[in-house]
Amino acid sequence: MTDFSFELLGADGGARRGRVTCAHGVIQTPAFMPVGTAATVKAMLPENVAATGAEIILGNTYHLMLRPGAERIARLGGLHAFMNWPGPILTDSGGYQVMSLSELRKLDENGVTFRSHIDGSYHTLTPERSMEIQHQLGSDITMCFDECPPYPSEKADVARATQLSMRWAARSRAAFVNRPGYGLFGINQGGVHEDLREQSAQALKEIGFDGYAIGGLAVGEGRALMFSTLDFTTLMLPTDKPRYLMGVGKPEDLVGAVARGVDMFDCVLPTRSGRTAQAFTRRGPVNLKNARHGDDPRPLDDHCSCPTCRNYSRAYLNHVVKAGEIIAAMLLTWHNLQYYQDLMADIRRAIESGTFAAFEADFQSQYGQGDI
Ligand SMILES: CNc1nc2c(CCNCc3ccccc3)c3nc(N)[nH]c(=O)c3cc2[nH]1
Ligand SMILES: [Zn+2]
């Protein structure tokens, strides 16, 4: 079995081109990871997710422990078999989702106790339990159990949450079952504060991880503050390990974060937007509910090779969106995931050819021009 590894293949300014090797396959970076919350990338068959170019998808401890249960998935052969996704899977550790989805009961040194948003039953998540669940799921990449402070927060509370998360990172590392090909990522915290980010980075490097995520961002701080935080945070993290910016983001966010040294991303935006009639194009987002599309025979994006753009007009998409037809979510989700994967492929090519700065400038000049 191959070991978990990251190869840095090249760089262009702050942007990096790499490759992650794990048990279920290889991931070219910079990479965008579609989100598969409840063991499905919503409105997509797994083979069609793969057809977009996605090499790794996300699962979630919080959702799967509540339903159908991690032990049940383990009995059925693990998450890869259960959801018919043969490629790499990264699972988040559940802490973030508890804070954002459940009726929180209490958070203390040991972990969090909460009520299920599904049936109100009580559950406890600790670093040890989170590691056990992610092991039962069979994740290629396990995330440390952490606490993501909301934004804005008093600096003192960010410091408290950061120090707790570093103690939980050590407990996560101790509880993680080491297997060749399976990795554990630490999660850097510290809000927008350089000193707290530094303390967190030092603590994580002393423990030692296979990759380093940047948490605590994309929580409402805005793009400028996210980028300025990235400007100093990525430099604190090891250069020979992958850097994963959690929960990001819009296409403009991806390009700007790659420029600042980020290798991996996840975001619900392309899939969630696919269900709310929003489509991404190289000139910016388009709302297919808008009546102006009602007679438009053109495809969404004539540069896109996805089935939606090859076989359907905007007029048709406008119709099925307004009619609330299931095919609307299917076609727009597929297109959005393809758009994100094509953007990442263009980014990887630009870094390989040393033209990323020109790519970024060209992207920013075209994107957001509004739709023709
Ligand atoms: C949107 N902004 C944002 N997301 C963040 C997440 C969740 C990332 N997405 C995981 C996911 C997995 C499956 C299904 C749905 C989502 C974080 N996760 C952790 N553990 N820690 C963070 O600091 C943290 C910060 C975030 N900011
Ligand atoms: Zn398309």
PDB file of N, CA and C in Angstrom, residues 266-347:
ATOM      1  N   ASP A 266     -12.895  23.312  -0.338  1.00  0.00           N
ATOM      2  CA  ASP A 266     -14.230  22.704  -0.396  1.00  0.00           C
ATOM      3  C   ASP A 266     -15.263  23.806  -0.234  1.00  0.00           C
ATOM      4  N   CYS A 267     -16.392  23.663  -0.878  1.00  0.00           N
ATOM      5  CA  CYS A 267     -17.464  24.646  -0.707  1.00  0.00           C
ATOM      6  C   CYS A 267     -18.785  24.049  -1.199  1.00  0.00           C
ATOM      7  N   VAL A 268     -19.872  24.406  -0.506  1.00  0.00           N
ATOM      8  CA  VAL A 268     -21.205  23.914  -0.901  1.00  0.00           C
ATOM      9  C   VAL A 268     -21.754  24.728  -2.070  1.00  0.00           C
ATOM     10  N   LEU A 269     -21.076  25.835  -2.421  1.00  0.00           N
ATOM     11  CA  LEU A 269     -21.655  26.787  -3.381  1.00  0.00           C
ATOM     12  C   LEU A 269     -22.049  26.185  -4.734  1.00  0.00           C
ATOM     13  N   PRO A 270     -21.160  25.450  -5.429  1.00  0.00           N
ATOM     14  CA  PRO A 270     -21.570  24.961  -6.750  1.00  0.00           C
ATOM     15  C   PRO A 270     -22.766  24.003  -6.692  1.00  0.00           C
ATOM     16  N   THR A 271     -22.828  23.169  -5.663  1.00  0.00           N
ATOM     17  CA  THR A 271     -23.954  22.232  -5.570  1.00  0.00           C
ATOM     18  C   THR A 271     -25.205  22.946  -5.036  1.00  0.00           C
ATOM     19  N   ARG A 272     -25.058  23.744  -3.986  1.00  0.00           N
ATOM     20  CA  ARG A 272     -26.234  24.442  -3.447  1.00  0.00           C
ATOM     21  C   ARG A 272     -26.822  25.393  -4.504  1.00  0.00           C
ATOM     22  N   SER A 273     -25.944  26.114  -5.216  1.00  0.00           N
ATOM     23  CA  SER A 273     -26.446  27.045  -6.239  1.00  0.00           C
ATOM     24  C   SER A 273     -27.175  26.300  -7.351  1.00  0.00           C
ATOM     25  N   GLY A 274     -26.704  25.065  -7.630  1.00  0.00           N
ATOM     26  CA  GLY A 274     -27.353  24.274  -8.679  1.00  0.00           C
ATOM     27  C   GLY A 274     -28.808  24.003  -8.363  1.00  0.00           C
ATOM     28  N   ARG A 275     -29.141  24.036  -7.059  1.00  0.00           N
ATOM     29  CA  ARG A 275     -30.525  23.764  -6.645  1.00  0.00           C
ATOM     30  C   ARG A 275     -31.320  25.049  -6.475  1.00  0.00           C
ATOM     31  N   THR A 276     -30.620  26.190  -6.631  1.00  0.00           N
ATOM     32  CA  THR A 276     -31.333  27.472  -6.484  1.00  0.00           C
ATOM     33  C   THR A 276     -31.157  28.317  -7.754  1.00  0.00           C
ATOM     34  N   ALA A 277     -31.075  27.629  -8.893  1.00  0.00           N
ATOM     35  CA  ALA A 277     -31.134  28.263 -10.215  1.00  0.00           C
ATOM     36  C   ALA A 277     -29.947  29.171 -10.535  1.00  0.00           C
ATOM     37  N   GLN A 278     -28.844  29.072  -9.744  1.00  0.00           N
ATOM     38  CA  GLN A 278     -27.684  29.909 -10.058  1.00  0.00           C
ATOM     39  C   GLN A 278     -26.626  29.084 -10.789  1.00  0.00           C
ATOM     40  N   ALA A 279     -26.149  29.614 -11.908  1.00  0.00           N
ATOM     41  CA  ALA A 279     -25.122  28.921 -12.689  1.00  0.00           C
ATOM     42  C   ALA A 279     -23.878  29.793 -12.775  1.00  0.00           C
ATOM     43  N   PHE A 280     -22.703  29.161 -12.692  1.00  0.00           N
ATOM     44  CA  PHE A 280     -21.455  29.903 -12.792  1.00  0.00           C
ATOM     45  C   PHE A 280     -20.958  29.872 -14.233  1.00  0.00           C
ATOM     46  N   THR A 281     -20.513  31.034 -14.722  1.00  0.00           N
ATOM     47  CA  THR A 281     -19.928  31.084 -16.070  1.00  0.00           C
ATOM     48  C   THR A 281     -18.636  31.907 -15.991  1.00  0.00           C
ATOM     49  N   ARG A 282     -17.854  31.897 -17.069  1.00  0.00           N
ATOM     50  CA  ARG A 282     -16.565  32.596 -16.995  1.00  0.00           C
ATOM     51  C   ARG A 282     -16.770  34.108 -16.901  1.00  0.00           C
ATOM     52  N   ARG A 283     -18.015  34.553 -17.125  1.00  0.00           N
ATOM     53  CA  ARG A 283     -18.262  35.996 -16.995  1.00  0.00           C
ATOM     54  C   ARG A 283     -19.015  36.317 -15.703  1.00  0.00           C
ATOM     55  N   GLY A 284     -19.180  35.313 -14.830  1.00  0.00           N
ATOM     56  CA  GLY A 284     -19.854  35.558 -13.559  1.00  0.00           C
ATOM     57  C   GLY A 284     -21.113  34.717 -13.431  1.00  0.00           C
ATOM     58  N   PRO A 285     -21.761  34.798 -12.258  1.00  0.00           N
ATOM     59  CA  PRO A 285     -22.951  33.977 -12.006  1.00  0.00           C
ATOM     60  C   PRO A 285     -24.160  34.453 -12.801  1.00  0.00           C
ATOM     61  N   VAL A 286     -25.025  33.507 -13.162  1.00  0.00           N
ATOM     62  CA  VAL A 286     -26.242  33.798 -13.941  1.00  0.00           C
ATOM     63  C   VAL A 286     -27.431  33.206 -13.187  1.00  0.00           C
ATOM     64  N   ASN A 287     -28.513  33.973 -13.052  1.00  0.00           N
ATOM     65  CA  ASN A 287     -29.711  33.453 -12.405  1.00  0.00           C
ATOM     66  C   ASN A 287     -30.696  33.020 -13.492  1.00  0.00           C
ATOM     67  N   LEU A 288     -30.872  31.716 -13.583  1.00  0.00           N
ATOM     68  CA  LEU A 288     -31.712  31.173 -14.660  1.00  0.00           C
ATOM     69  C   LEU A 288     -33.192  31.443 -14.450  1.00  0.00           C
ATOM     70  N   LYS A 289     -33.580  31.952 -13.292  1.00  0.00           N
ATOM     71  CA  LYS A 289     -34.991  32.292 -13.087  1.00  0.00           C
ATOM     72  C   LYS A 289     -35.350  33.560 -13.875  1.00  0.00           C
ATOM     73  N   ASN A 290     -34.331  34.342 -14.237  1.00  0.00           N
ATOM     74  CA  ASN A 290     -34.558  35.641 -14.865  1.00  0.00           C
ATOM     75  C   ASN A 290     -35.260  35.470 -16.214  1.00  0.00           C
ATOM     76  N   ALA A 291     -36.340  36.239 -16.396  1.00  0.00           N
ATOM     77  CA  ALA A 291     -37.199  36.090 -17.594  1.00  0.00           C
ATOM     78  C   ALA A 291     -36.415  36.308 -18.882  1.00  0.00           C
ATOM     79  N   ARG A 292     -35.303  37.059 -18.806  1.00  0.00           N
ATOM     80  CA  ARG A 292     -34.557  37.365 -20.033  1.00  0.00           C
ATOM     81  C   ARG A 292     -34.010  36.113 -20.704  1.00  0.00           C
ATOM     82  N   HIS A 293     -34.004  34.979 -19.972  1.00  0.00           N
ATOM     83  CA  HIS A 293     -33.481  33.729 -20.575  1.00  0.00           C
ATOM     84  C   HIS A 293     -34.582  32.952 -21.306  1.00  0.00           C
ATOM     85  N   GLY A 294     -35.844  33.384 -21.149  1.00  0.00           N
ATOM     86  CA  GLY A 294     -36.995  32.610 -21.597  1.00  0.00           C
ATOM     87  C   GLY A 294     -36.977  32.236 -23.072  1.00  0.00           C
ATOM     88  N   ASP A 295     -36.362  33.060 -23.919  1.00  0.00           N
ATOM     89  CA  ASP A 295     -36.340  32.749 -25.362  1.00  0.00           C
ATOM     90  C   ASP A 295     -34.922  32.578 -25.887  1.00  0.00           C
ATOM     91  N   ASP A 296     -33.959  32.456 -24.950  1.00  0.00           N
ATOM     92  CA  ASP A 296     -32.547  32.447 -25.367  1.00  0.00           C
ATOM     93  C   ASP A 296     -32.102  31.044 -25.784  1.00  0.00           C
ATOM     94  N   PRO A 297     -31.818  30.844 -27.060  1.00  0.00           N
ATOM     95  CA  PRO A 297     -31.468  29.502 -27.569  1.00  0.00           C
ATOM     96  C   PRO A 297     -30.024  29.101 -27.271  1.00  0.00           C
ATOM     97  N   ARG A 298     -29.229  30.051 -26.742  1.00  0.00           N
ATOM     98  CA  ARG A 298     -27.783  29.761 -26.547  1.00  0.00           C
ATOM     99  C   ARG A 298     -27.572  28.883 -25.325  1.00  0.00           C
ATOM    100  N   PRO A 299     -26.417  28.176 -25.284  1.00  0.00           N
ATOM    101  CA  PRO A 299     -26.086  27.424 -24.067  1.00  0.00           C
ATOM    102  C   PRO A 299     -25.678  28.378 -22.946  1.00  0.00           C
ATOM    103  N   LEU A 300     -25.603  27.850 -21.744  1.00  0.00           N
ATOM    104  CA  LEU A 300     -25.155  28.625 -20.589  1.00  0.00           C
ATOM    105  C   LEU A 300     -23.801  29.271 -20.877  1.00  0.00           C
ATOM    106  N   ASP A 301     -22.835  28.417 -21.273  1.00  0.00           N
ATOM    107  CA  ASP A 301     -21.474  28.903 -21.487  1.00  0.00           C
ATOM    108  C   ASP A 301     -20.910  28.155 -22.686  1.00  0.00           C
ATOM    109  N   ASP A 302     -20.711  28.864 -23.817  1.00  0.00           N
ATOM    110  CA  ASP A 302     -20.305  28.131 -25.030  1.00  0.00           C
ATOM    111  C   ASP A 302     -18.860  27.645 -24.965  1.00  0.00           C
ATOM    112  N   HIS A 303     -18.147  27.919 -23.858  1.00  0.00           N
ATOM    113  CA  HIS A 303     -16.802  27.346 -23.675  1.00  0.00           C
ATOM    114  C   HIS A 303     -16.851  26.077 -22.838  1.00  0.00           C
ATOM    115  N   CYS A 304     -18.045  25.698 -22.371  1.00  0.00           N
ATOM    116  CA  CYS A 304     -18.143  24.564 -21.444  1.00  0.00           C
ATOM    117  C   CYS A 304     -18.514  23.285 -22.197  1.00  0.00           C
ATOM    118  N   SER A 305     -17.863  22.168 -21.802  1.00  0.00           N
ATOM    119  CA  SER A 305     -18.083  20.893 -22.495  1.00  0.00           C
ATOM    120  C   SER A 305     -19.057  19.988 -21.736  1.00  0.00           C
ATOM    121  N   CYS A 306     -19.727  20.509 -20.718  1.00  0.00           N
ATOM    122  CA  CYS A 306     -20.599  19.634 -19.909  1.00  0.00           C
ATOM    123  C   CYS A 306     -21.883  19.317 -20.675  1.00  0.00           C
ATOM    124  N   PRO A 307     -22.607  18.233 -20.291  1.00  0.00           N
ATOM    125  CA  PRO A 307     -23.832  17.841 -20.988  1.00  0.00           C
ATOM    126  C   PRO A 307     -24.886  18.947 -21.022  1.00  0.00           C
ATOM    127  N   THR A 308     -24.917  19.755 -19.937  1.00  0.00           N
ATOM    128  CA  THR A 308     -25.894  20.846 -19.897  1.00  0.00           C
ATOM    129  C   THR A 308     -25.634  21.830 -21.023  1.00  0.00           C
ATOM    130  N   CYS A 309     -24.374  22.237 -21.190  1.00  0.00           N
ATOM    131  CA  CYS A 309     -24.040  23.233 -22.210  1.00  0.00           C
ATOM    132  C   CYS A 309     -24.025  22.645 -23.608  1.00  0.00           C
ATOM    133  N   ARG A 310     -23.850  21.307 -23.699  1.00  0.00           N
ATOM    134  CA  ARG A 310     -23.841  20.680 -25.025  1.00  0.00           C
ATOM    135  C   ARG A 310     -25.254  20.430 -25.539  1.00  0.00           C
ATOM    136  N   ASN A 311     -26.194  20.202 -24.645  1.00  0.00           N
ATOM    137  CA  ASN A 311     -27.501  19.704 -25.094  1.00  0.00           C
ATOM    138  C   ASN A 311     -28.712  20.566 -24.749  1.00  0.00           C
ATOM    139  N   TYR A 312     -28.518  21.648 -23.985  1.00  0.00           N
ATOM    140  CA  TYR A 312     -29.704  22.395 -23.542  1.00  0.00           C
ATOM    141  C   TYR A 312     -29.500  23.897 -23.715  1.00  0.00           C
ATOM    142  N   SER A 313     -30.599  24.601 -23.993  1.00  0.00           N
ATOM    143  CA  SER A 313     -30.544  26.058 -24.140  1.00  0.00           C
ATOM    144  C   SER A 313     -30.867  26.723 -22.811  1.00  0.00           C
ATOM    145  N   ARG A 314     -30.539  27.974 -22.714  1.00  0.00           N
ATOM    146  CA  ARG A 314     -30.927  28.749 -21.532  1.00  0.00           C
ATOM    147  C   ARG A 314     -32.458  28.788 -21.413  1.00  0.00           C
ATOM    148  N   ALA A 315     -33.113  28.828 -22.559  1.00  0.00           N
ATOM    149  CA  ALA A 315     -34.586  28.855 -22.535  1.00  0.00           C
ATOM    150  C   ALA A 315     -35.123  27.599 -21.849  1.00  0.00           C
ATOM    151  N   TYR A 316     -34.510  26.457 -22.172  1.00  0.00           N
ATOM    152  CA  TYR A 316     -34.967  25.211 -21.553  1.00  0.00           C
ATOM    153  C   TYR A 316     -34.674  25.229 -20.058  1.00  0.00           C
ATOM    154  N   LEU A 317     -33.483  25.691 -19.688  1.00  0.00           N
ATOM    155  CA  LEU A 317     -33.106  25.734 -18.265  1.00  0.00           C
ATOM    156  C   LEU A 317     -34.037  26.673 -17.503  1.00  0.00           C
ATOM    157  N   ASN A 318     -34.360  27.813 -18.138  1.00  0.00           N
ATOM    158  CA  ASN A 318     -35.302  28.753 -17.509  1.00  0.00           C
ATOM    159  C   ASN A 318     -36.650  28.075 -17.291  1.00  0.00           C
ATOM    160  N   HIS A 319     -37.093  27.284 -18.269  1.00  0.00           N
ATOM    161  CA  HIS A 319     -38.390  26.605 -18.178  1.00  0.00           C
ATOM    162  C   HIS A 319     -38.400  25.600 -17.024  1.00  0.00           C
ATOM    163  N   VAL A 320     -37.416  24.678 -17.005  1.00  0.00           N
ATOM    164  CA  VAL A 320     -37.436  23.628 -15.975  1.00  0.00           C
ATOM    165  C   VAL A 320     -37.171  24.202 -14.583  1.00  0.00           C
ATOM    166  N   VAL A 321     -36.441  25.311 -14.524  1.00  0.00           N
ATOM    167  CA  VAL A 321     -36.257  25.977 -13.218  1.00  0.00           C
ATOM    168  C   VAL A 321     -37.595  26.533 -12.730  1.00  0.00           C
ATOM    169  N   LYS A 322     -38.283  27.241 -13.599  1.00  0.00           N
ATOM    170  CA  LYS A 322     -39.561  27.849 -13.184  1.00  0.00           C
ATOM    171  C   LYS A 322     -40.599  26.771 -12.865  1.00  0.00           C
ATOM    172  N   ALA A 323     -40.498  25.631 -13.587  1.00  0.00           N
ATOM    173  CA  ALA A 323     -41.464  24.540 -13.355  1.00  0.00           C
ATOM    174  C   ALA A 323     -41.085  23.709 -12.132  1.00  0.00           C
ATOM    175  N   GLY A 324     -39.900  24.005 -11.557  1.00  0.00           N
ATOM    176  CA  GLY A 324     -39.489  23.239 -10.376  1.00  0.00           C
ATOM    177  C   GLY A 324     -39.188  21.793 -10.703  1.00  0.00           C
ATOM    178  N   GLU A 325     -38.765  21.534 -11.917  1.00  0.00           N
ATOM    179  CA  GLU A 325     -38.484  20.152 -12.334  1.00  0.00           C
ATOM    180  C   GLU A 325     -37.164  19.652 -11.737  1.00  0.00           C
ATOM    181  N   ILE A 326     -37.105  18.371 -11.391  1.00  0.00           N
ATOM    182  CA  ILE A 326     -35.905  17.751 -10.800  1.00  0.00           C
ATOM    183  C   ILE A 326     -34.706  17.890 -11.731  1.00  0.00           C
ATOM    184  N   ILE A 327     -34.944  17.839 -13.033  1.00  0.00           N
ATOM    185  CA  ILE A 327     -33.827  17.914 -13.998  1.00  0.00           C
ATOM    186  C   ILE A 327     -33.095  19.259 -13.892  1.00  0.00           C
ATOM    187  N   ALA A 328     -33.795  20.280 -13.395  1.00  0.00           N
ATOM    188  CA  ALA A 328     -33.138  21.601 -13.265  1.00  0.00           C
ATOM    189  C   ALA A 328     -31.965  21.508 -12.294  1.00  0.00           C
ATOM    190  N   ALA A 329     -32.187  20.860 -11.138  1.00  0.00           N
ATOM    191  CA  ALA A 329     -31.110  20.707 -10.138  1.00  0.00           C
ATOM    192  C   ALA A 329     -29.989  19.837 -10.722  1.00  0.00           C
ATOM    193  N   MET A 330     -30.366  18.810 -11.465  1.00  0.00           N
ATOM    194  CA  MET A 330     -29.359  17.909 -12.042  1.00  0.00           C
ATOM    195  C   MET A 330     -28.466  18.664 -13.025  1.00  0.00           C
ATOM    196  N   LEU A 331     -29.095  19.360 -13.980  1.00  0.00           N
ATOM    197  CA  LEU A 331     -28.332  20.011 -15.053  1.00  0.00           C
ATOM    198  C   LEU A 331     -27.474  21.167 -14.535  1.00  0.00           C
ATOM    199  N   LEU A 332     -28.014  21.953 -13.592  1.00  0.00           N
ATOM    200  CA  LEU A 332     -27.254  23.112 -13.096  1.00  0.00           C
ATOM    201  C   LEU A 332     -26.145  22.679 -12.144  1.00  0.00           C
ATOM    202  N   THR A 333     -26.416  21.619 -11.352  1.00  0.00           N
ATOM    203  CA  THR A 333     -25.364  21.119 -10.462  1.00  0.00           C
ATOM    204  C   THR A 333     -24.211  20.564 -11.288  1.00  0.00           C
ATOM    205  N   TRP A 334     -24.568  19.772 -12.310  1.00  0.00           N
ATOM    206  CA  TRP A 334     -23.509  19.182 -13.144  1.00  0.00           C
ATOM    207  C   TRP A 334     -22.659  20.301 -13.763  1.00  0.00           C
ATOM    208  N   HIS A 335     -23.340  21.295 -14.336  1.00  0.00           N
ATOM    209  CA  HIS A 335     -22.597  22.394 -14.977  1.00  0.00           C
ATOM    210  C   HIS A 335     -21.701  23.111 -13.962  1.00  0.00           C
ATOM    211  N   ASN A 336     -22.264  23.430 -12.781  1.00  0.00           N
ATOM    212  CA  ASN A 336     -21.478  24.187 -11.787  1.00  0.00           C
ATOM    213  C   ASN A 336     -20.247  23.414 -11.334  1.00  0.00           C
ATOM    214  N   LEU A 337     -20.411  22.099 -11.123  1.00  0.00           N
ATOM    215  CA  LEU A 337     -19.251  21.297 -10.711  1.00  0.00           C
ATOM    216  C   LEU A 337     -18.219  21.249 -11.831  1.00  0.00           C
ATOM    217  N   GLN A 338     -18.704  21.170 -13.081  1.00  0.00           N
ATOM    218  CA  GLN A 338     -17.784  21.173 -14.238  1.00  0.00           C
ATOM    219  C   GLN A 338     -17.046  22.515 -14.314  1.00  0.00           C
ATOM    220  N   TYR A 339     -17.799  23.605 -14.071  1.00  0.00           N
ATOM    221  CA  TYR A 339     -17.170  24.940 -14.126  1.00  0.00           C
ATOM    222  C   TYR A 339     -16.042  25.022 -13.094  1.00  0.00           C
ATOM    223  N   TYR A 340     -16.335  24.564 -11.873  1.00  0.00           N
ATOM    224  CA  TYR A 340     -15.310  24.624 -10.827  1.00  0.00           C
ATOM    225  C   TYR A 340     -14.099  23.766 -11.165  1.00  0.00           C
ATOM    226  N   GLN A 341     -14.332  22.569 -11.720  1.00  0.00           N
ATOM    227  CA  GLN A 341     -13.209  21.690 -12.071  1.00  0.00           C
ATOM    228  C   GLN A 341     -12.418  22.252 -13.247  1.00  0.00           C
ATOM    229  N   ASP A 342     -13.116  22.858 -14.204  1.00  0.00           N
ATOM    230  CA  ASP A 342     -12.400  23.450 -15.343  1.00  0.00           C
ATOM    231  C   ASP A 342     -11.559  24.648 -14.883  1.00  0.00           C
ATOM    232  N   LEU A 343     -12.116  25.417 -13.908  1.00  0.00           N
ATOM    233  CA  LEU A 343     -11.356  26.544 -13.362  1.00  0.00           C
ATOM    234  C   LEU A 343     -10.079  26.030 -12.697  1.00  0.00           C
ATOM    235  N   MET A 344     -10.206  24.953 -11.907  1.00  0.00           N
ATOM    236  CA  MET A 344      -9.010  24.409 -11.222  1.00  0.00           C
ATOM    237  C   MET A 344      -8.017  23.857 -12.236  1.00  0.00           C
ATOM    238  N   ALA A 345      -8.518  23.231 -13.308  1.00  0.00           N
ATOM    239  CA  ALA A 345      -7.612  22.694 -14.342  1.00  0.00           C
ATOM    240  C   ALA A 345      -6.879  23.840 -15.047  1.00  0.00           C
ATOM    241  N   ASP A 346      -7.583  24.927 -15.300  1.00  0.00           N
ATOM    242  CA  ASP A 346      -6.940  26.111 -15.917  1.00  0.00           C
ATOM    243  C   ASP A 346      -5.885  26.699 -14.973  1.00  0.00           C
ATOM    244  N   ILE A 347      -6.209  26.724 -13.685  1.00  0.00           N
ATOM    245  CA  ILE A 347      -5.256  27.230 -12.681  1.00  0.00           C
ATOM    246  C   ILE A 347      -4.003  26.345 -12.658  1.00  0.00           C
TER     247      ILE A 347
END
